[in-house]
């Protein structure tokens, strides 16, 4: 059975399989390489990815995103994030100070852990991969941010297991980037390199020491307020300002 690799971002996820001596990116059911990490609960149905994005403006309170920001954090921290990022959905306190997201689904209020929500994303990706590969997908390698501690890494692993997947390995995102760089022929062995990851919601910079097959993380820093969505918001402000309208920051 194939093992897929999933770049589990905060805003988007991407997956690939290694075949014919090279990584092959797998498209989702909408024929896109990248899948939005969005879930919308609408009536009796649950939508994931691009289908959820099409419903986000219609039912914002039941459209969940930023799950990776929440995972492995206590409710007190997630509540602060909810206020900071002005999430339209409801975050509540669960057992043992866990954070849960409450939605209206199938006529009832239901609460989900961040792990359960990420598991829904991973399950969808696995199903897309199965359709492309024509065989069951039971194993996965997942990327995680370099700043994730053991608690958050274990939570990501639980999400994979909830999706019915055997998590073969968790690999730090900058390490995965260095491995990929070497794979395409741009050798960076026996060097100290800076890897930057400019995502949809965050910006990470990591210094790696590469010695033959050993990659060591020397230092990592993150800005939680610098990503593609921040540029989008600024461009919207500029557009409205130029038209004589006003937009609150």
Short mmCIF file of C-alpha atoms in Angstrom, two decimals:
data_model
loop_
_atom_site.label_atom_id
_atom_site.label_comp_id
_atom_site.label_asym_id
_atom_site.label_seq_id
_atom_site.Cartn_x
_atom_site.Cartn_y
_atom_site.Cartn_z
CA UNK A 1 0.00 0.00 0.00
CA UNK A 2 1.27 3.51 -0.78
CA UNK A 3 2.42 6.01 1.83
CA UNK A 4 1.40 9.59 1.12
CA UNK A 5 3.16 12.69 2.37
CA UNK A 6 0.98 15.59 3.50
CA UNK A 7 2.17 19.15 3.90
CA UNK A 8 -0.37 20.09 6.56
CA UNK A 9 -0.44 23.86 6.52
CA UNK A 10 -2.63 26.23 8.45
CA UNK A 11 -4.39 27.63 5.38
CA UNK A 12 -3.83 24.94 2.75
CA UNK A 13 -2.67 21.34 2.58
CA UNK A 14 -0.93 19.51 -0.22
CA UNK A 15 -0.16 15.80 -0.67
CA UNK A 16 2.17 13.69 -2.75
CA UNK A 17 3.23 10.09 -3.26
CA UNK A 18 6.68 8.82 -4.18
CA UNK A 19 6.52 6.76 -7.36
CA UNK A 20 8.77 6.18 -10.36
CA UNK A 21 11.68 7.52 -8.30
CA UNK A 22 10.15 10.95 -7.79
CA UNK A 23 7.48 12.70 -5.69
CA UNK A 24 4.19 13.05 -7.54
CA UNK A 25 1.73 15.67 -6.28
CA UNK A 26 -1.81 14.33 -5.99
CA UNK A 27 -4.72 16.55 -7.00
CA UNK A 28 -7.89 16.70 -4.95
CA UNK A 29 -11.43 15.99 -6.15
CA UNK A 30 -11.60 19.48 -7.63
CA UNK A 31 -8.38 18.89 -9.59
CA UNK A 32 -6.36 21.32 -7.47
CA UNK A 33 -2.92 20.68 -5.99
CA UNK A 34 -3.72 22.63 -2.82
CA UNK A 35 -6.74 22.01 -0.61
CA UNK A 36 -8.11 24.79 1.64
CA UNK A 37 -8.19 23.72 5.28
CA UNK A 38 -11.85 24.61 5.64
CA UNK A 39 -14.83 22.67 6.95
CA UNK A 40 -18.43 23.84 6.67
CA UNK A 41 -21.29 22.20 8.56
CA UNK A 42 -24.47 22.93 6.63
CA UNK A 43 -27.75 21.32 7.64
CA UNK A 44 -27.31 17.56 7.28
CA UNK A 45 -24.08 17.84 5.30
CA UNK A 46 -20.40 18.45 5.96
CA UNK A 47 -18.19 20.03 3.31
CA UNK A 48 -14.40 20.01 3.21
CA UNK A 49 -11.87 22.00 1.21
CA UNK A 50 -12.99 23.87 -1.91
CA UNK A 51 -16.63 22.94 -1.36
CA UNK A 52 -16.47 24.50 2.10
CA UNK A 53 -14.86 27.66 0.74
CA UNK A 54 -17.81 28.17 -1.59
CA UNK A 55 -20.10 28.22 1.47
CA UNK A 56 -17.89 30.23 3.82
CA UNK A 57 -19.56 33.59 3.20
CA UNK A 58 -23.04 32.08 3.37
CA UNK A 59 -22.54 30.33 6.72
CA UNK A 60 -19.48 31.83 8.40
CA UNK A 61 -20.43 30.68 11.91
CA UNK A 62 -20.38 27.06 10.82
CA UNK A 63 -17.26 27.30 8.64
CA UNK A 64 -14.13 26.36 10.56
CA UNK A 65 -10.54 27.24 9.73
CA UNK A 66 -7.22 27.87 11.53
CA UNK A 67 -7.48 24.43 13.15
CA UNK A 68 -3.71 24.10 13.25
CA UNK A 69 -3.50 27.32 15.24
CA UNK A 70 -5.70 25.71 17.89
CA UNK A 71 -4.39 22.17 18.07
CA UNK A 72 -2.57 21.13 21.24
CA UNK A 73 -3.31 24.40 23.03
CA UNK A 74 -5.42 24.89 26.18
CA UNK A 75 -8.72 26.70 25.98
CA UNK A 76 -7.30 29.87 27.57
CA UNK A 77 -4.79 30.27 24.73
CA UNK A 78 -7.27 29.41 22.00
CA UNK A 79 -9.83 31.86 23.43
CA UNK A 80 -7.22 34.62 23.15
CA UNK A 81 -6.57 33.61 19.54
CA UNK A 82 -10.30 33.68 18.81
CA UNK A 83 -10.47 37.28 20.00
CA UNK A 84 -7.25 38.25 18.26
CA UNK A 85 -8.18 36.79 14.87
CA UNK A 86 -11.91 37.56 15.22
CA UNK A 87 -13.04 34.06 14.31
CA UNK A 88 -16.75 34.05 13.44
CA UNK A 89 -17.24 30.52 14.81
CA UNK A 90 -17.68 29.71 18.49
CA UNK A 91 -14.85 28.33 20.64
CA UNK A 92 -15.87 26.75 23.94
CA UNK A 93 -14.10 25.14 26.88
CA UNK A 94 -14.20 21.35 27.02
CA UNK A 95 -12.98 18.70 29.43
CA UNK A 96 -9.58 19.31 31.07
CA UNK A 97 -9.30 22.85 29.65
CA UNK A 98 -9.42 21.62 26.07
CA UNK A 99 -10.64 23.95 23.35
CA UNK A 100 -13.56 22.87 21.20
CA UNK A 101 -15.36 24.44 18.27
CA UNK A 102 -19.15 24.45 18.52
CA UNK A 103 -21.29 24.35 15.38
CA UNK A 104 -24.87 23.66 14.39
CA UNK A 105 -24.94 20.32 12.58
CA UNK A 106 -27.87 18.05 11.78
CA UNK A 107 -30.18 20.16 13.88
CA UNK A 108 -28.06 20.05 17.04
CA UNK A 109 -25.18 21.95 18.58
CA UNK A 110 -22.09 19.79 18.35
CA UNK A 111 -18.56 20.42 19.60
CA UNK A 112 -15.36 19.18 17.98
CA UNK A 113 -11.77 19.09 19.13
CA UNK A 114 -9.17 20.60 16.77
CA UNK A 115 -7.79 17.07 16.33
CA UNK A 116 -11.17 15.87 15.09
CA UNK A 117 -11.42 18.73 12.61
CA UNK A 118 -7.93 18.14 11.23
CA UNK A 119 -8.78 14.44 11.01
CA UNK A 120 -11.65 15.38 8.69
CA UNK A 121 -9.20 17.23 6.44
CA UNK A 122 -6.79 14.29 6.44
CA UNK A 123 -9.56 11.80 5.74
CA UNK A 124 -10.65 13.87 2.74
CA UNK A 125 -7.07 14.02 1.43
CA UNK A 126 -6.67 10.26 1.86
CA UNK A 127 -9.88 9.64 -0.08
CA UNK A 128 -8.66 11.89 -2.89
CA UNK A 129 -5.38 9.97 -2.97
CA UNK A 130 -7.20 6.64 -3.04
CA UNK A 131 -9.25 7.74 -6.04
CA UNK A 132 -6.10 8.79 -7.92
CA UNK A 133 -3.96 5.80 -6.95
CA UNK A 134 -6.70 3.21 -7.21
CA UNK A 135 -5.81 1.52 -3.93
CA UNK A 136 -6.32 2.07 -0.19
CA UNK A 137 -4.16 4.64 1.60
CA UNK A 138 -3.47 3.68 5.20
CA UNK A 139 -0.15 5.37 5.99
CA UNK A 140 1.01 8.98 5.98
CA UNK A 141 3.97 11.23 6.75
CA UNK A 142 2.88 14.62 8.10
CA UNK A 143 4.74 17.90 8.28
CA UNK A 144 4.58 20.02 11.44
CA UNK A 145 5.89 23.51 12.19
CA UNK A 146 9.38 23.57 13.68
CA UNK A 147 8.07 25.48 16.71
CA UNK A 148 5.58 22.76 17.71
CA UNK A 149 6.32 21.24 21.12
CA UNK A 150 5.72 17.60 22.07
CA UNK A 151 2.12 18.26 23.15
CA UNK A 152 1.19 19.79 19.82
CA UNK A 153 3.08 17.15 17.85
CA UNK A 154 1.21 14.40 19.69
CA UNK A 155 -2.07 16.15 18.93
CA UNK A 156 -1.23 16.16 15.21
CA UNK A 157 -0.40 12.45 15.43
CA UNK A 158 -3.77 11.81 17.12
CA UNK A 159 -5.51 13.65 14.29
CA UNK A 160 -3.89 11.31 11.79
CA UNK A 161 -4.96 8.29 13.79
CA UNK A 162 -8.52 9.63 14.05
CA UNK A 163 -8.52 9.79 10.26
CA UNK A 164 -7.76 6.07 10.20
CA UNK A 165 -4.15 6.57 9.13
CA UNK A 166 -0.91 5.14 10.42
CA UNK A 167 1.33 8.15 11.00
CA UNK A 168 4.72 6.82 9.98
CA UNK A 169 6.53 10.00 10.88
CA UNK A 170 6.17 13.66 11.75
CA UNK A 171 8.74 15.80 9.99
CA UNK A 172 9.49 19.47 10.65
CA UNK A 173 8.56 21.69 7.73
CA UNK A 174 12.02 23.25 7.19
CA UNK A 175 13.60 19.80 7.32
CA UNK A 176 11.16 18.62 4.66
CA UNK A 177 12.11 21.64 2.54
CA UNK A 178 15.82 20.84 2.85
CA UNK A 179 15.22 17.22 1.86
CA UNK A 180 13.17 18.33 -1.15
CA UNK A 181 15.87 20.83 -2.17
CA UNK A 182 18.46 18.08 -2.16
CA UNK A 183 16.17 15.79 -4.09
CA UNK A 184 15.84 18.17 -7.04
CA UNK A 185 19.61 18.31 -7.38
CA UNK A 186 20.44 21.53 -5.55
CA UNK A 187 22.83 20.03 -3.03
CA UNK A 188 23.03 21.81 0.32
CA UNK A 189 25.10 19.26 2.19
CA UNK A 190 27.73 20.42 4.67
CA UNK A 191 26.20 23.88 4.87
CA UNK A 192 24.28 26.08 7.26
CA UNK A 193 21.15 27.38 5.56
CA UNK A 194 18.20 29.65 6.28
CA UNK A 195 14.79 28.25 5.35
CA UNK A 196 11.83 30.61 5.32
CA UNK A 197 8.22 29.51 5.10
CA UNK A 198 5.81 32.23 4.07
CA UNK A 199 2.36 30.72 4.51
CA UNK A 200 -1.20 31.90 4.37
CA UNK A 201 -1.32 32.90 8.03
CA UNK A 202 2.22 32.81 9.45
CA UNK A 203 5.86 33.42 8.57
CA UNK A 204 8.58 31.07 9.84
CA UNK A 205 12.35 31.34 9.56
CA UNK A 206 14.61 28.44 10.53
CA UNK A 207 18.38 27.99 10.53
CA UNK A 208 19.42 24.43 9.65
CA UNK A 209 22.78 22.76 9.78
CA UNK A 210 23.11 20.14 7.03
CA UNK A 211 25.84 17.55 7.44
CA UNK A 212 25.62 14.67 4.96
CA UNK A 213 22.36 12.87 5.89
CA UNK A 214 21.95 14.71 9.21
CA UNK A 215 19.82 17.86 9.37
CA UNK A 216 19.89 19.78 12.67
CA UNK A 217 17.50 22.58 13.61
CA UNK A 218 19.65 25.36 15.12
CA UNK A 219 17.05 28.10 15.60
CA UNK A 220 13.47 28.91 14.67
CA UNK A 221 11.36 32.05 14.86
CA UNK A 222 7.76 32.72 13.89
CA UNK A 223 5.55 35.73 13.21
CA UNK A 224 1.90 34.79 13.73
CA UNK A 225 0.72 38.04 12.14
CA UNK A 226 2.43 37.88 8.77
CA UNK A 227 0.99 35.74 6.01
CA UNK A 228 -0.81 35.87 2.70
CA UNK A 229 -4.12 36.77 4.32
CA UNK A 230 -2.53 39.85 5.90
CA UNK A 231 -1.51 41.07 2.45
CA UNK A 232 -5.05 40.41 1.21
CA UNK A 233 -6.50 42.50 4.03
CA UNK A 234 -4.11 45.38 3.37
CA UNK A 235 -4.89 45.35 -0.34
CA UNK A 236 -8.60 45.48 0.46
CA UNK A 237 -7.98 48.48 2.72
CA UNK A 238 -6.00 50.24 -0.01
CA UNK A 239 -8.73 49.53 -2.56
CA UNK A 240 -11.48 50.90 -0.32
CA UNK A 241 -9.42 53.93 0.69
CA UNK A 242 -8.78 54.80 -2.96
CA UNK A 243 -12.50 54.62 -3.70
CA UNK A 244 -13.34 56.98 -0.86
CA UNK A 245 -14.74 54.30 1.43
CA UNK A 246 -13.42 53.42 4.87
CA UNK A 247 -12.46 50.05 6.26
CA UNK A 248 -11.77 49.29 9.90
CA UNK A 249 -8.43 47.54 10.51
#
